[in-house]
Amino acid sequence: MVNTSTLKIIYTSDVHGNAMPITYGTNKHSDLGLAKYATIVKKIREQYENVLVLDNGDLIQGTPLMTHYVKAHSDKENPMIGIMNRIGIDAGVIGNHEFNFGKEILADAISESTYPWLSANLVNEQGDPYFGKPYIMKTLPNGVRVAVVGVTTHYIPNWESPGNIEGIHFKDALMTLQYWVDHIRKEEKPDLLIASYHGGLERDMETGEPTESLTGENQGYAMCLEIEGIDVLLTGHQHRVLTGTVNGVLVAQPGNNGIMYGDIDIQFEQKESKWVIKEKEAAIYPVGDVPADKEILQYMEELENSTQNWLDQPIGYIDGDMRISDPFQARVSKHPFVQFIQQVQMEASGANISVTALLNNEAKGFNQTITMRDVVSNYIYPNTLVVLELSGMDIKQALEKTAEYFVLDDQNNISVNPTYITPKAQHYNYDMWEGINYTIDVAKPIGERIMHVSFQGEALNDHETYHVVMNNYRATGGGNYHMFRNKPVVKEIQKDMVELIHAYFEKHKTVKAEVIPNFHIRGV
């Protein structure tokens, strides 16, 4: 009789601060979040003897709950960590958004965790893992030995504020994983090796065709192809929902916001006293309508009530209409909400040119009475502002980059370039500019679309320099705006945009909804 065994692996990725089953922008119940996931984990543990529970990063940032925690309650335990401790996960991986609130918040979160954080390629000056362990070993009751090694996209310095990552070196994720897989196979001799990678797939799993620019941000496909010894690759970062196999490696990705989770089954059989993998399969399941865990709800009650009270505070008023009914049209034609964000940035920085984006298609703009709920549901990232000194040529190159957002469809209508929609929605990488006038001609080839750029009534001079305010993500070149990298920093505004918008309403209690039509987008 053949001795067999099954291991159930369940994991989350890109939870982004979603603890409670609620969408804060609408304040309505939603089938998402760790409170529901906790119920699922308990049920799975009741059904299976061998269960491994992991988180793949981007855990502690992304909701008003976490923004409020950092601003008002950071002296208490990080709620996302408190929940994961209560769930009893086996390990977590560092994600890029773990750094958004600064090193102190992250350090506190790690110290509060009862589980290890893994990231083999984020190292200190001596080359040792900055956040503790590169990998863990788990031995199941029947003797099956499981290795879990964690790596993080090394592209983080292209996005993150330098102060938030000071002293951390970001080694190539693929090369580092290669080293540790070889080491683990040689020294630990596991029966199963899991790579948990806060990064995604840069190519289609079936065809191998590139699905994005091959910048190194996502290396999952290359990891499967080039590294021998990985049995399972858990991915994230792209917010995709996928399962499949690449070069014999089982791959999964469970979306984002705690809406779904990854479920992997590994079947072993014993051959000559050694456990070998007989079968492996992956599925992605929604958390669905299961009830939220009562212990988690009780644990969250005080912070949740405080968050709700904070979100419902009226902070200002709008004279006119600043609501967004069509996010595409709000990008094609100047919208009062976009104008408002530009005004906030320019007043806070003193710069006379500003760059901003409509961050996602869920932004609804502002009603007549503004609450903090309106602010945080429209401005979802904890971005600070940076003023860069840019040449006129830099500005024109950035305009050409942003013009790539548009294409002409089969009927010659202006539409969104599909690469900004799949494999990951990237509407936040289309910028609108204030303080200059310009035209985008979508009928022209990419790289030749910008026309008639002027500043204060005169043509923009390629060789003169201008002060431009933008968020810290873009200022480091995030979104492949390479022309911004390593440019002189004139000023940094350390308050994040939620604080700056709040302060703007404190100074200007009523804001008029208006537009300065400084850009034009045309097709055929």
PDB file of C-alpha atoms in Angstrom, residues 334 338-356 385-387 432-436 455-456 467-471 491 493 497 500 504 507-508 516 518:
ATOM      1  CA  LYS A 334     -10.471  69.034 -18.108  1.00  0.00           C
ATOM      2  CA  VAL A 338      -8.737  67.414 -11.548  1.00  0.00           C
ATOM      3  CA  GLN A 339      -8.494  71.212 -11.542  1.00  0.00           C
ATOM      4  CA  PHE A 340      -9.004  71.169  -7.775  1.00  0.00           C
ATOM      5  CA  ILE A 341      -6.182  68.642  -7.192  1.00  0.00           C
ATOM      6  CA  GLN A 342      -3.860  70.767  -9.323  1.00  0.00           C
ATOM      7  CA  GLN A 343      -4.761  73.855  -7.255  1.00  0.00           C
ATOM      8  CA  VAL A 344      -4.015  71.989  -4.012  1.00  0.00           C
ATOM      9  CA  GLN A 345      -0.632  70.856  -5.316  1.00  0.00           C
ATOM     10  CA  MET A 346       0.367  74.267  -6.631  1.00  0.00           C
ATOM     11  CA  GLU A 347      -0.664  76.138  -3.482  1.00  0.00           C
ATOM     12  CA  ALA A 348       1.084  73.635  -1.208  1.00  0.00           C
ATOM     13  CA  SER A 349       4.310  73.722  -3.239  1.00  0.00           C
ATOM     14  CA  GLY A 350       4.523  77.183  -4.749  1.00  0.00           C
ATOM     15  CA  ALA A 351       5.266  75.626  -8.148  1.00  0.00           C
ATOM     16  CA  ASN A 352       3.658  77.138 -11.229  1.00  0.00           C
ATOM     17  CA  ILE A 353       3.389  73.834 -13.139  1.00  0.00           C
ATOM     18  CA  SER A 354       1.617  70.784 -11.711  1.00  0.00           C
ATOM     19  CA  VAL A 355       1.073  67.158 -12.728  1.00  0.00           C
ATOM     20  CA  THR A 356      -1.648  64.841 -11.435  1.00  0.00           C
ATOM     21  CA  LEU A 385       4.590  65.963  -3.133  1.00  0.00           C
ATOM     22  CA  VAL A 386       7.929  66.722  -4.755  1.00  0.00           C
ATOM     23  CA  VAL A 387       8.941  69.760  -6.821  1.00  0.00           C
ATOM     24  CA  MET A 432      -2.751  65.746 -16.782  1.00  0.00           C
ATOM     25  CA  TRP A 433      -0.702  68.933 -16.585  1.00  0.00           C
ATOM     26  CA  GLU A 434      -1.517  72.380 -15.234  1.00  0.00           C
ATOM     27  CA  GLY A 435       0.341  75.651 -15.875  1.00  0.00           C
ATOM     28  CA  ILE A 436       1.172  74.763 -19.480  1.00  0.00           C
ATOM     29  CA  PHE A 455       4.091  78.281 -20.831  1.00  0.00           C
ATOM     30  CA  GLN A 456       2.757  81.703 -19.870  1.00  0.00           C
ATOM     31  CA  HIS A 467       9.647  73.931 -11.431  1.00  0.00           C
ATOM     32  CA  VAL A 468       7.040  71.146 -11.576  1.00  0.00           C
ATOM     33  CA  VAL A 469       5.121  69.629  -8.646  1.00  0.00           C
ATOM     34  CA  MET A 470       4.025  65.995  -8.739  1.00  0.00           C
ATOM     35  CA  ASN A 471       3.503  63.107  -6.329  1.00  0.00           C
ATOM     36  CA  LYS A 491      11.360  71.035  -2.566  1.00  0.00           C
ATOM     37  CA  ILE A 493       6.313  68.512   0.966  1.00  0.00           C
ATOM     38  CA  MET A 497      -2.241  64.549  -0.104  1.00  0.00           C
ATOM     39  CA  LEU A 500      -3.027  68.724   2.124  1.00  0.00           C
ATOM     40  CA  TYR A 504      -6.910  73.391   1.677  1.00  0.00           C
ATOM     41  CA  LYS A 507      -8.242  77.645   4.391  1.00  0.00           C
ATOM     42  CA  HIS A 508     -10.846  77.802   1.605  1.00  0.00           C
ATOM     43  CA  ILE A 516      -8.967  76.176 -16.889  1.00  0.00           C
ATOM     44  CA  ASN A 518      -5.360  74.215 -20.861  1.00  0.00           C
TER      45      ASN A 518
END
